[in-house]
PDB file of C-alpha atoms in Angstrom:
ATOM      1  CA  UNK A 634      47.443-190.130  72.390  1.00 92.00           C
ATOM      2  CA  UNK A 635      44.342-191.297  74.329  1.00 94.00           C
ATOM      3  CA  UNK A 636      40.924-190.026  73.461  1.00 95.00           C
ATOM      4  CA  UNK A 637      38.203-190.085  76.174  1.00 94.00           C
ATOM      5  CA  UNK A 638      34.770-189.704  74.604  1.00 93.00           C
ATOM      6  CA  UNK A 639      32.535-188.305  77.301  1.00 89.00           C
ATOM      7  CA  UNK A 640      33.212-187.263  80.887  1.00 87.00           C
ATOM      8  CA  UNK A 641      31.411-190.419  82.057  1.00 87.00           C
ATOM      9  CA  UNK A 642      34.163-192.497  80.477  1.00 87.00           C
ATOM     10  CA  UNK A 643      36.947-191.098  82.663  1.00 83.00           C
ATOM     11  CA  UNK A 644      37.434-194.389  84.418  1.00 80.00           C
ATOM     12  CA  UNK A 645      41.114-194.472  85.236  1.00 84.00           C
ATOM     13  CA  UNK A 646      43.221-191.989  87.101  1.00 88.00           C
ATOM     14  CA  UNK A 647      45.520-189.722  85.040  1.00 94.00           C
ATOM     15  CA  UNK A 648      49.050-189.141  86.456  1.00 96.00           C
ATOM     16  CA  UNK A 649      49.477-185.463  87.402  1.00 97.00           C
ATOM     17  CA  UNK A 650      46.967-184.008  84.886  1.00 97.00           C
ATOM     18  CA  UNK A 651      48.055-180.686  83.418  1.00 98.00           C
ATOM     19  CA  UNK A 652      44.988-179.332  81.579  1.00 97.00           C
ATOM     20  CA  UNK A 653      43.675-176.691  79.262  1.00 97.00           C
ATOM     21  CA  UNK A 654      40.058-176.355  78.155  1.00 96.00           C
ATOM     22  CA  UNK A 655      38.311-174.760  75.214  1.00 94.00           C
ATOM     23  CA  UNK A 656      36.870-175.362  71.755  1.00 95.00           C
ATOM     24  CA  UNK A 657      40.191-175.027  69.911  1.00 96.00           C
ATOM     25  CA  UNK A 658      38.554-174.712  66.459  1.00 96.00           C
ATOM     26  CA  UNK A 659      41.339-174.397  63.919  1.00 96.00           C
ATOM     27  CA  UNK A 660      44.103-175.260  66.371  1.00 97.00           C
ATOM     28  CA  UNK A 661      45.772-171.944  65.506  1.00 97.00           C
ATOM     29  CA  UNK A 662      49.090-170.564  66.740  1.00 96.00           C
ATOM     30  CA  UNK A 663      47.502-169.240  69.924  1.00 94.00           C
ATOM     31  CA  UNK A 664      46.230-172.716  70.781  1.00 96.00           C
ATOM     32  CA  UNK A 665      49.530-174.257  69.818  1.00 96.00           C
ATOM     33  CA  UNK A 666      51.433-171.905  72.165  1.00 95.00           C
ATOM     34  CA  UNK A 667      49.239-172.984  75.086  1.00 95.00           C
ATOM     35  CA  UNK A 668      49.674-176.647  74.137  1.00 97.00           C
ATOM     36  CA  UNK A 669      53.488-176.155  74.258  1.00 97.00           C
ATOM     37  CA  UNK A 670      53.232-174.670  77.746  1.00 96.00           C
ATOM     38  CA  UNK A 671      51.039-177.602  78.708  1.00 96.00           C
ATOM     39  CA  UNK A 672      53.355-180.291  77.411  1.00 97.00           C
ATOM     40  CA  UNK A 673      56.451-178.633  78.878  1.00 97.00           C
ATOM     41  CA  UNK A 674      54.796-178.436  82.367  1.00 97.00           C
ATOM     42  CA  UNK A 675      53.585-182.056  82.108  1.00 97.00           C
ATOM     43  CA  UNK A 676      57.109-183.322  81.152  1.00 97.00           C
ATOM     44  CA  UNK A 677      58.622-181.314  83.987  1.00 97.00           C
ATOM     45  CA  UNK A 678      56.393-183.190  86.512  1.00 96.00           C
ATOM     46  CA  UNK A 679      56.341-186.538  84.753  1.00 97.00           C
ATOM     47  CA  UNK A 680      52.690-185.834  84.285  1.00 97.00           C
ATOM     48  CA  UNK A 681      50.049-185.938  81.552  1.00 98.00           C
ATOM     49  CA  UNK A 682      49.038-183.148  79.164  1.00 98.00           C
ATOM     50  CA  UNK A 683      45.255-183.056  78.885  1.00 98.00           C
ATOM     51  CA  UNK A 684      43.082-181.056  76.479  1.00 98.00           C
ATOM     52  CA  UNK A 685      39.425-180.784  77.562  1.00 97.00           C
ATOM     53  CA  UNK A 686      37.148-179.876  74.653  1.00 96.00           C
ATOM     54  CA  UNK A 687      33.477-180.080  73.654  1.00 93.00           C
ATOM     55  CA  UNK A 688      31.412-181.821  71.006  1.00 93.00           C
ATOM     56  CA  UNK A 689      29.451-180.261  69.380  1.00 93.00           C
ATOM     57  CA  UNK A 690      30.489-176.625  69.602  1.00 93.00           C
ATOM     58  CA  UNK A 691      28.521-175.135  72.566  1.00 91.00           C
ATOM     59  CA  UNK A 692      26.700-172.582  70.398  1.00 92.00           C
ATOM     60  CA  UNK A 693      25.139-175.453  68.447  1.00 94.00           C
ATOM     61  CA  UNK A 694      23.237-176.246  71.614  1.00 94.00           C
ATOM     62  CA  UNK A 695      22.867-172.856  73.314  1.00 92.00           C
ATOM     63  CA  UNK A 696      22.157-170.644  70.267  1.00 92.00           C
ATOM     64  CA  UNK A 697      22.167-172.584  67.007  1.00 93.00           C
ATOM     65  CA  UNK A 698      21.419-169.427  65.003  1.00 94.00           C
ATOM     66  CA  UNK A 699      24.756-167.976  66.168  1.00 93.00           C
ATOM     67  CA  UNK A 700      26.849-171.137  65.739  1.00 94.00           C
ATOM     68  CA  UNK A 701      29.879-170.511  63.494  1.00 94.00           C
ATOM     69  CA  UNK A 702      30.979-172.520  60.504  1.00 95.00           C
ATOM     70  CA  UNK A 703      33.907-174.404  61.934  1.00 96.00           C
ATOM     71  CA  UNK A 704      37.447-174.257  60.578  1.00 96.00           C
ATOM     72  CA  UNK A 705      38.038-177.946  61.286  1.00 96.00           C
ATOM     73  CA  UNK A 706      36.005-181.110  61.398  1.00 94.00           C
ATOM     74  CA  UNK A 707      36.076-183.003  64.677  1.00 93.00           C
ATOM     75  CA  UNK A 708      38.384-185.600  63.098  1.00 93.00           C
ATOM     76  CA  UNK A 709      40.749-182.897  61.827  1.00 95.00           C
ATOM     77  CA  UNK A 710      40.810-181.095  65.171  1.00 96.00           C
ATOM     78  CA  UNK A 711      41.793-184.317  66.963  1.00 96.00           C
ATOM     79  CA  UNK A 712      44.512-184.953  64.403  1.00 96.00           C
ATOM     80  CA  UNK A 713      45.966-181.479  64.803  1.00 97.00           C
ATOM     81  CA  UNK A 714      45.893-181.600  68.605  1.00 97.00           C
ATOM     82  CA  UNK A 715      47.646-184.968  68.564  1.00 97.00           C
ATOM     83  CA  UNK A 716      50.296-183.407  66.300  1.00 96.00           C
ATOM     84  CA  UNK A 717      51.016-180.886  69.089  1.00 97.00           C
ATOM     85  CA  UNK A 718      52.144-183.722  71.387  1.00 97.00           C
ATOM     86  CA  UNK A 719      49.159-183.837  73.716  1.00 98.00           C
ATOM     87  CA  UNK A 720      48.792-187.026  75.796  1.00 98.00           C
ATOM     88  CA  UNK A 721      45.010-187.103  76.428  1.00 97.00           C
ATOM     89  CA  UNK A 722      41.969-185.442  74.857  1.00 97.00           C
ATOM     90  CA  UNK A 723      38.723-185.438  76.842  1.00 96.00           C
ATOM     91  CA  UNK A 724      35.744-184.724  74.510  1.00 96.00           C
ATOM     92  CA  UNK A 725      32.757-183.728  76.646  1.00 94.00           C
ATOM     93  CA  UNK A 726      29.355-184.291  75.069  1.00 94.00           C
ATOM     94  CA  UNK A 727      27.867-180.745  75.207  1.00 94.00           C
ATOM     95  CA  UNK A 728      24.121-181.004  75.845  1.00 94.00           C
ATOM     96  CA  UNK A 729      21.520-178.709  77.221  1.00 94.00           C
ATOM     97  CA  UNK A 730      21.963-180.422  80.551  1.00 94.00           C
ATOM     98  CA  UNK A 731      25.702-179.885  80.473  1.00 93.00           C
ATOM     99  CA  UNK A 732      25.117-176.206  79.512  1.00 94.00           C
ATOM    100  CA  UNK A 733      23.160-175.809  82.745  1.00 95.00           C
ATOM    101  CA  UNK A 734      26.076-176.895  85.008  1.00 96.00           C
ATOM    102  CA  UNK A 735      27.459-173.942  86.935  1.00 97.00           C
ATOM    103  CA  UNK A 736      31.115-173.056  86.646  1.00 96.00           C
ATOM    104  CA  UNK A 737      31.704-173.884  90.295  1.00 97.00           C
ATOM    105  CA  UNK A 738      30.125-177.320  89.996  1.00 97.00           C
ATOM    106  CA  UNK A 739      32.099-178.019  86.828  1.00 96.00           C
ATOM    107  CA  UNK A 740      35.368-177.221  88.555  1.00 97.00           C
ATOM    108  CA  UNK A 741      34.448-179.181  91.701  1.00 97.00           C
ATOM    109  CA  UNK A 742      32.826-182.280  90.164  1.00 96.00           C
ATOM    110  CA  UNK A 743      34.747-182.640  86.882  1.00 95.00           C
ATOM    111  CA  UNK A 744      38.121-180.994  87.121  1.00 96.00           C
ATOM    112  CA  UNK A 745      38.851-181.701  90.780  1.00 96.00           C
ATOM    113  CA  UNK A 746      36.868-184.825  91.792  1.00 94.00           C
ATOM    114  CA  UNK A 747      36.730-186.760  88.538  1.00 93.00           C
ATOM    115  CA  UNK A 748      40.001-185.673  86.952  1.00 95.00           C
ATOM    116  CA  UNK A 749      42.185-184.674  89.914  1.00 96.00           C
ATOM    117  CA  UNK A 750      43.713-181.775  87.965  1.00 97.00           C
ATOM    118  CA  UNK A 751      47.073-180.496  89.206  1.00 97.00           C
ATOM    119  CA  UNK A 752      47.645-177.529  86.912  1.00 98.00           C
ATOM    120  CA  UNK A 753      45.495-175.562  84.486  1.00 97.00           C
ATOM    121  CA  UNK A 754      46.603-173.298  81.610  1.00 97.00           C
ATOM    122  CA  UNK A 755      43.857-170.976  80.457  1.00 94.00           C
ATOM    123  CA  UNK A 756      43.569-167.975  78.150  1.00 91.00           C
ATOM    124  CA  UNK A 757      42.912-164.682  79.944  1.00 90.00           C
ATOM    125  CA  UNK A 758      39.568-164.187  78.196  1.00 90.00           C
ATOM    126  CA  UNK A 759      38.189-167.762  78.425  1.00 92.00           C
ATOM    127  CA  UNK A 760      34.746-168.073  80.031  1.00 93.00           C
ATOM    128  CA  UNK A 761      32.903-171.316  80.910  1.00 94.00           C
ATOM    129  CA  UNK A 762      29.975-172.827  82.837  1.00 93.00           C
ATOM    130  CA  UNK A 763      26.321-171.804  82.897  1.00 93.00           C
ATOM    131  CA  UNK A 764      25.856-168.344  81.533  1.00 91.00           C
ATOM    132  CA  UNK A 765      29.638-168.209  80.887  1.00 91.00           C
ATOM    133  CA  UNK A 766      30.056-167.059  84.471  1.00 92.00           C
ATOM    134  CA  UNK A 767      33.239-169.003  85.027  1.00 93.00           C
ATOM    135  CA  UNK A 768      36.459-167.055  84.502  1.00 94.00           C
ATOM    136  CA  UNK A 769      40.224-167.532  84.948  1.00 94.00           C
ATOM    137  CA  UNK A 770      39.925-165.614  88.205  1.00 94.00           C
ATOM    138  CA  UNK A 771      37.312-168.008  89.483  1.00 95.00           C
ATOM    139  CA  UNK A 772      39.650-170.892  88.513  1.00 96.00           C
ATOM    140  CA  UNK A 773      42.383-169.188  90.543  1.00 96.00           C
ATOM    141  CA  UNK A 774      40.124-168.924  93.601  1.00 96.00           C
ATOM    142  CA  UNK A 775      38.982-172.515  93.355  1.00 97.00           C
ATOM    143  CA  UNK A 776      42.584-173.640  92.736  1.00 97.00           C
ATOM    144  CA  UNK A 777      43.576-172.174  96.079  1.00 97.00           C
ATOM    145  CA  UNK A 778      40.687-174.003  97.734  1.00 96.00           C
ATOM    146  CA  UNK A 779      41.376-177.446  96.111  1.00 97.00           C
ATOM    147  CA  UNK A 780      45.098-177.306  95.693  1.00 96.00           C
ATOM    148  CA  UNK A 781      45.713-176.964  91.941  1.00 97.00           C
ATOM    149  CA  UNK A 782      47.692-174.298  90.121  1.00 97.00           C
ATOM    150  CA  UNK A 783      46.148-171.960  87.506  1.00 97.00           C
ATOM    151  CA  UNK A 784      48.320-170.279  84.876  1.00 96.00           C
ATOM    152  CA  UNK A 785      46.522-167.441  83.081  1.00 95.00           C
ATOM    153  CA  UNK A 786      47.947-166.910  79.590  1.00 93.00           C
ATOM    154  CA  UNK A 787      47.768-163.376  78.179  1.00 89.00           C
ATOM    155  CA  UNK A 788      46.914-162.903  74.492  1.00 85.00           C
ATOM    156  CA  UNK A 789      49.520-164.212  72.158  1.00 85.00           C
ATOM    157  CA  UNK A 790      50.469-162.099  69.152  1.00 87.00           C
ATOM    158  CA  UNK A 791      51.673-163.154  65.681  1.00 86.00           C
ATOM    159  CA  UNK A 792      53.021-160.263  63.592  1.00 83.00           C
ATOM    160  CA  UNK A 793      51.146-157.881  65.957  1.00 86.00           C
ATOM    161  CA  UNK A 794      47.931-159.771  65.374  1.00 87.00           C
ATOM    162  CA  UNK A 795      46.078-161.881  67.911  1.00 90.00           C
ATOM    163  CA  UNK A 796      45.100-165.322  66.517  1.00 94.00           C
ATOM    164  CA  UNK A 797      41.484-166.108  67.124  1.00 95.00           C
ATOM    165  CA  UNK A 798      39.176-168.698  65.569  1.00 96.00           C
ATOM    166  CA  UNK A 799      36.573-166.078  64.712  1.00 95.00           C
ATOM    167  CA  UNK A 800      39.096-163.764  63.074  1.00 96.00           C
ATOM    168  CA  UNK A 801      40.527-166.576  60.977  1.00 97.00           C
ATOM    169  CA  UNK A 802      37.042-167.647  59.934  1.00 97.00           C
ATOM    170  CA  UNK A 803      36.446-164.126  58.735  1.00 97.00           C
ATOM    171  CA  UNK A 804      39.703-164.048  56.734  1.00 97.00           C
ATOM    172  CA  UNK A 805      38.862-167.343  55.018  1.00 98.00           C
ATOM    173  CA  UNK A 806      35.284-166.353  54.297  1.00 97.00           C
ATOM    174  CA  UNK A 807      36.703-163.272  52.515  1.00 97.00           C
ATOM    175  CA  UNK A 808      39.223-165.266  50.508  1.00 97.00           C
ATOM    176  CA  UNK A 809      42.238-164.000  52.456  1.00 98.00           C
ATOM    177  CA  UNK A 810      43.800-167.450  52.726  1.00 98.00           C
ATOM    178  CA  UNK A 811      47.377-166.181  52.904  1.00 97.00           C
ATOM    179  CA  UNK A 812      46.687-164.033  55.986  1.00 96.00           C
ATOM    180  CA  UNK A 813      44.756-166.920  57.552  1.00 97.00           C
ATOM    181  CA  UNK A 814      47.769-169.206  57.018  1.00 97.00           C
ATOM    182  CA  UNK A 815      49.981-166.857  59.039  1.00 96.00           C
ATOM    183  CA  UNK A 816      47.722-167.117  62.064  1.00 97.00           C
ATOM    184  CA  UNK A 817      46.993-170.839  61.670  1.00 97.00           C
ATOM    185  CA  UNK A 818      50.669-171.694  61.322  1.00 96.00           C
ATOM    186  CA  UNK A 819      49.787-173.804  58.259  1.00 97.00           C
ATOM    187  CA  UNK A 820      47.928-173.548  54.960  1.00 97.00           C
ATOM    188  CA  UNK A 821      44.195-173.828  55.366  1.00 98.00           C
ATOM    189  CA  UNK A 822      42.966-177.103  53.913  1.00 97.00           C
ATOM    190  CA  UNK A 823      39.813-179.153  53.460  1.00 96.00           C
ATOM    191  CA  UNK A 824      39.362-182.783  52.700  1.00 95.00           C
ATOM    192  CA  UNK A 825      36.676-184.723  50.896  1.00 94.00           C
ATOM    193  CA  UNK A 826      35.707-187.411  48.390  1.00 95.00           C
ATOM    194  CA  UNK A 827      35.865-186.912  44.669  1.00 94.00           C
ATOM    195  CA  UNK A 828      32.375-187.238  43.121  1.00 91.00           C
ATOM    196  CA  UNK A 829      30.834-187.135  39.704  1.00 83.00           C
ATOM    197  CA  UNK A 830      30.461-183.579  38.398  1.00 68.00           C
ATOM    198  CA  UNK A 831      28.951-181.949  35.309  1.00 60.00           C
ATOM    199  CA  UNK A 832      31.844-183.432  33.217  1.00 57.00           C
ATOM    200  CA  UNK A 833      32.412-180.172  31.397  1.00 54.00           C
ATOM    201  CA  UNK A 834      36.118-179.986  32.302  1.00 50.00           C
ATOM    202  CA  UNK A 835      37.298-182.724  30.081  1.00 52.00           C
ATOM    203  CA  UNK A 836      34.552-182.817  27.454  1.00 50.00           C
ATOM    204  CA  UNK A 837      33.977-179.122  26.795  1.00 53.00           C
ATOM    205  CA  UNK A 838      37.112-177.272  28.152  1.00 53.00           C
ATOM    206  CA  UNK A 839      39.735-179.982  27.753  1.00 68.00           C
ATOM    207  CA  UNK A 840      40.736-179.213  31.338  1.00 81.00           C
ATOM    208  CA  UNK A 841      39.674-182.065  33.574  1.00 85.00           C
ATOM    209  CA  UNK A 842      38.618-181.262  37.141  1.00 87.00           C
ATOM    210  CA  UNK A 843      37.909-183.218  40.297  1.00 91.00           C
ATOM    211  CA  UNK A 844      34.645-182.303  42.052  1.00 92.00           C
ATOM    212  CA  UNK A 845      34.935-182.527  45.829  1.00 94.00           C
ATOM    213  CA  UNK A 846      32.255-183.407  48.406  1.00 93.00           C
ATOM    214  CA  UNK A 847      33.539-182.232  51.755  1.00 93.00           C
ATOM    215  CA  UNK A 848      32.355-182.339  55.360  1.00 91.00           C
ATOM    216  CA  UNK A 849      34.255-179.114  56.068  1.00 93.00           C
ATOM    217  CA  UNK A 850      31.789-176.336  56.910  1.00 92.00           C
ATOM    218  CA  UNK A 851      33.926-173.346  55.979  1.00 96.00           C
ATOM    219  CA  UNK A 852      35.173-172.834  52.413  1.00 96.00           C
ATOM    220  CA  UNK A 853      36.949-169.723  51.117  1.00 97.00           C
ATOM    221  CA  UNK A 854      35.053-167.008  49.245  1.00 96.00           C
ATOM    222  CA  UNK A 855      33.934-167.935  45.746  1.00 95.00           C
ATOM    223  CA  UNK A 856      36.714-167.633  43.168  1.00 95.00           C
ATOM    224  CA  UNK A 857      39.833-169.217  41.686  1.00 96.00           C
ATOM    225  CA  UNK A 858      42.703-170.353  43.972  1.00 97.00           C
ATOM    226  CA  UNK A 859      46.205-171.699  43.655  1.00 97.00           C
ATOM    227  CA  UNK A 860      46.221-174.884  45.750  1.00 98.00           C
ATOM    228  CA  UNK A 861      48.121-177.983  46.740  1.00 97.00           C
ATOM    229  CA  UNK A 862      46.178-181.154  46.007  1.00 96.00           C
ATOM    230  CA  UNK A 863      47.138-184.233  47.972  1.00 96.00           C
ATOM    231  CA  UNK A 864      46.163-187.711  46.765  1.00 94.00           C
ATOM    232  CA  UNK A 865      47.364-191.011  48.178  1.00 92.00           C
ATOM    233  CA  UNK A 866      50.079-189.127  50.131  1.00 91.00           C
ATOM    234  CA  UNK A 867      51.470-187.344  47.053  1.00 94.00           C
ATOM    235  CA  UNK A 868      51.263-183.583  46.509  1.00 95.00           C
ATOM    236  CA  UNK A 869      50.449-181.815  43.236  1.00 96.00           C
ATOM    237  CA  UNK A 870      49.863-178.223  42.292  1.00 96.00           C
ATOM    238  CA  UNK A 871      46.255-177.391  41.479  1.00 95.00           C
ATOM    239  CA  UNK A 872      43.740-174.757  40.374  1.00 95.00           C
ATOM    240  CA  UNK A 873      40.513-174.730  42.368  1.00 95.00           C
ATOM    241  CA  UNK A 874      37.286-172.949  41.440  1.00 93.00           C
ATOM    242  CA  UNK A 875      34.674-172.429  44.098  1.00 94.00           C
ATOM    243  CA  UNK A 876      31.229-171.094  43.187  1.00 89.00           C
ATOM    244  CA  UNK A 877      28.418-171.511  40.686  1.00 82.00           C
ATOM    245  CA  UNK A 878      30.112-171.508  37.250  1.00 70.00           C
ATOM    246  CA  UNK A 879      28.397-168.305  36.000  1.00 59.00           C
ATOM    247  CA  UNK A 880      29.393-168.926  32.404  1.00 62.00           C
ATOM    248  CA  UNK A 881      27.135-171.974  32.375  1.00 59.00           C
ATOM    249  CA  UNK A 882      24.548-170.277  34.620  1.00 64.00           C
ATOM    250  CA  UNK A 883      24.691-173.116  37.136  1.00 64.00           C
ATOM    251  CA  UNK A 884      22.490-172.905  40.187  1.00 65.00           C
ATOM    252  CA  UNK A 885      24.292-175.695  41.991  1.00 77.00           C
ATOM    253  CA  UNK A 886      27.371-174.860  44.074  1.00 84.00           C
ATOM    254  CA  UNK A 887      30.600-176.617  42.943  1.00 85.00           C
ATOM    255  CA  UNK A 888      34.064-177.087  44.402  1.00 92.00           C
ATOM    256  CA  UNK A 889      36.323-178.385  41.603  1.00 92.00           C
ATOM    257  CA  UNK A 890      40.053-178.698  41.188  1.00 94.00           C
ATOM    258  CA  UNK A 891      42.262-179.162  38.144  1.00 93.00           C
ATOM    259  CA  UNK A 892      45.303-181.129  39.300  1.00 94.00           C
ATOM    260  CA  UNK A 893      48.533-180.238  37.529  1.00 94.00           C
ATOM    261  CA  UNK A 894      50.480-183.046  35.904  1.00 91.00           C
ATOM    262  CA  UNK A 895      48.111-185.750  37.094  1.00 90.00           C
ATOM    263  CA  UNK A 896      46.599-188.363  34.822  1.00 84.00           C
ATOM    264  CA  UNK A 897      44.620-190.962  36.665  1.00 84.00           C
ATOM    265  CA  UNK A 898      41.263-191.996  38.060  1.00 86.00           C
ATOM    266  CA  UNK A 899      40.087-189.861  40.980  1.00 90.00           C
ATOM    267  CA  UNK A 900      36.433-190.752  41.374  1.00 91.00           C
ATOM    268  CA  UNK A 901      35.822-192.011  44.928  1.00 93.00           C
ATOM    269  CA  UNK A 902      39.328-191.054  46.145  1.00 94.00           C
ATOM    270  CA  UNK A 903      40.032-188.856  49.150  1.00 95.00           C
ATOM    271  CA  UNK A 904      41.468-185.474  48.160  1.00 96.00           C
ATOM    272  CA  UNK A 905      42.958-182.823  50.420  1.00 97.00           C
ATOM    273  CA  UNK A 906      43.015-179.245  48.984  1.00 97.00           C
ATOM    274  CA  UNK A 907      45.233-176.642  50.637  1.00 98.00           C
ATOM    275  CA  UNK A 908      44.591-173.012  49.670  1.00 98.00           C
ATOM    276  CA  UNK A 909      47.776-171.019  48.930  1.00 98.00           C
ATOM    277  CA  UNK A 910      46.479-167.894  47.206  1.00 97.00           C
ATOM    278  CA  UNK A 911      43.281-166.448  45.758  1.00 97.00           C
ATOM    279  CA  UNK A 912      43.833-165.614  42.056  1.00 95.00           C
ATOM    280  CA  UNK A 913      40.622-163.943  41.001  1.00 92.00           C
ATOM    281  CA  UNK A 914      36.850-163.696  41.267  1.00 91.00           C
ATOM    282  CA  UNK A 915      34.514-165.956  39.383  1.00 85.00           C
ATOM    283  CA  UNK A 916      33.766-164.288  36.021  1.00 81.00           C
ATOM    284  CA  UNK A 917      30.972-164.876  33.536  1.00 72.00           C
ATOM    285  CA  UNK A 918      32.502-165.360  30.155  1.00 68.00           C
ATOM    286  CA  UNK A 919      30.801-165.157  26.753  1.00 63.00           C
ATOM    287  CA  UNK A 920      31.245-168.843  26.199  1.00 67.00           C
ATOM    288  CA  UNK A 921      33.259-172.019  26.873  1.00 68.00           C
ATOM    289  CA  UNK A 922      36.082-170.920  24.546  1.00 75.00           C
ATOM    290  CA  UNK A 923      36.840-167.718  26.510  1.00 76.00           C
ATOM    291  CA  UNK A 924      36.517-169.525  29.759  1.00 77.00           C
ATOM    292  CA  UNK A 925      39.021-172.234  28.653  1.00 79.00           C
ATOM    293  CA  UNK A 926      41.467-169.549  27.489  1.00 84.00           C
ATOM    294  CA  UNK A 927      41.302-167.804  30.939  1.00 85.00           C
ATOM    295  CA  UNK A 928      41.608-171.146  32.765  1.00 85.00           C
ATOM    296  CA  UNK A 929      44.753-171.999  30.857  1.00 88.00           C
ATOM    297  CA  UNK A 930      46.213-168.615  31.780  1.00 90.00           C
ATOM    298  CA  UNK A 931      45.206-169.178  35.404  1.00 92.00           C
ATOM    299  CA  UNK A 932      46.902-172.583  35.382  1.00 93.00           C
ATOM    300  CA  UNK A 933      50.196-171.161  34.111  1.00 92.00           C
ATOM    301  CA  UNK A 934      50.152-168.450  36.759  1.00 93.00           C
ATOM    302  CA  UNK A 935      49.314-171.064  39.416  1.00 95.00           C
ATOM    303  CA  UNK A 936      52.080-173.357  38.207  1.00 94.00           C
ATOM    304  CA  UNK A 937      54.607-170.657  39.024  1.00 94.00           C
ATOM    305  CA  UNK A 938      53.054-169.987  42.456  1.00 94.00           C
ATOM    306  CA  UNK A 939      52.930-173.611  43.687  1.00 94.00           C
ATOM    307  CA  UNK A 940      56.443-174.567  42.612  1.00 90.00           C
ATOM    308  CA  UNK A 941      57.990-173.747  46.021  1.00 85.00           C
ATOM    309  CA  UNK A 942      55.300-175.843  47.815  1.00 85.00           C
ATOM    310  CA  UNK A 943      55.725-179.136  46.026  1.00 80.00           C
ATOM    311  CA  UNK A 944      59.459-179.328  45.415  1.00 66.00           C
TER     312      UNK A 944
END
């Protein structure tokens, strides 16, 4: 897959570009369905499937106070799009100047003149251009003028639900990771580096944990989760606690994972945590002993839950 960083770097012609455009945060099942249509069409015409997206998210520039916590980092989004078989990703640098470009000028100068688009696949509710005045119907009209086809995709349903990035963000923020996984088409996961923590896990509770520093913006609701922990390409079951450790009256947020059946050095390693199920809320216990007792029960429950995911 080829990545073009910035419209100004579109130097070479692209054979029969078949394009979709959007933010594609989360690369959920709705996005994936459009990508399949895109790749099928491109293959049919011996052409090129092209995803046109934006960095940063437009709201970060237009209305930072309304910008959402993203489901995926930029790196993760690119990886997921590549996994859908896309040939080219164009990542436009979204600036205030870019935000001021009218929908008509964007279609004329970028999609038609610079890219030479042949076909476009677009969701029926997608809006673009200055003031979000560009619509699928405008694309249709300009396609007739410039000679490219526009395919308007109606909302795609999964179990009678319509996947949307905002809806999935809401599910995850409320700890509903199982429902989010249905709409994502995969278990929601975050990745980060294992850092030094308070060291209570091994010393006080006799349950060692890995503390994660992650660039992911959106974490599930505070609580205890059954997870899959991936280290060096190998998967383990795990118990993750997200929150402020009320038993110890911590004021600092922590994201820590006990990895089942793992005995090794983790500090500085990259760890991916995939959230299978929320087990319970964070609870303030009377002391470390009661907390350790509950954690051991959680771990046994989680061990049964994760069996099907790691075997």
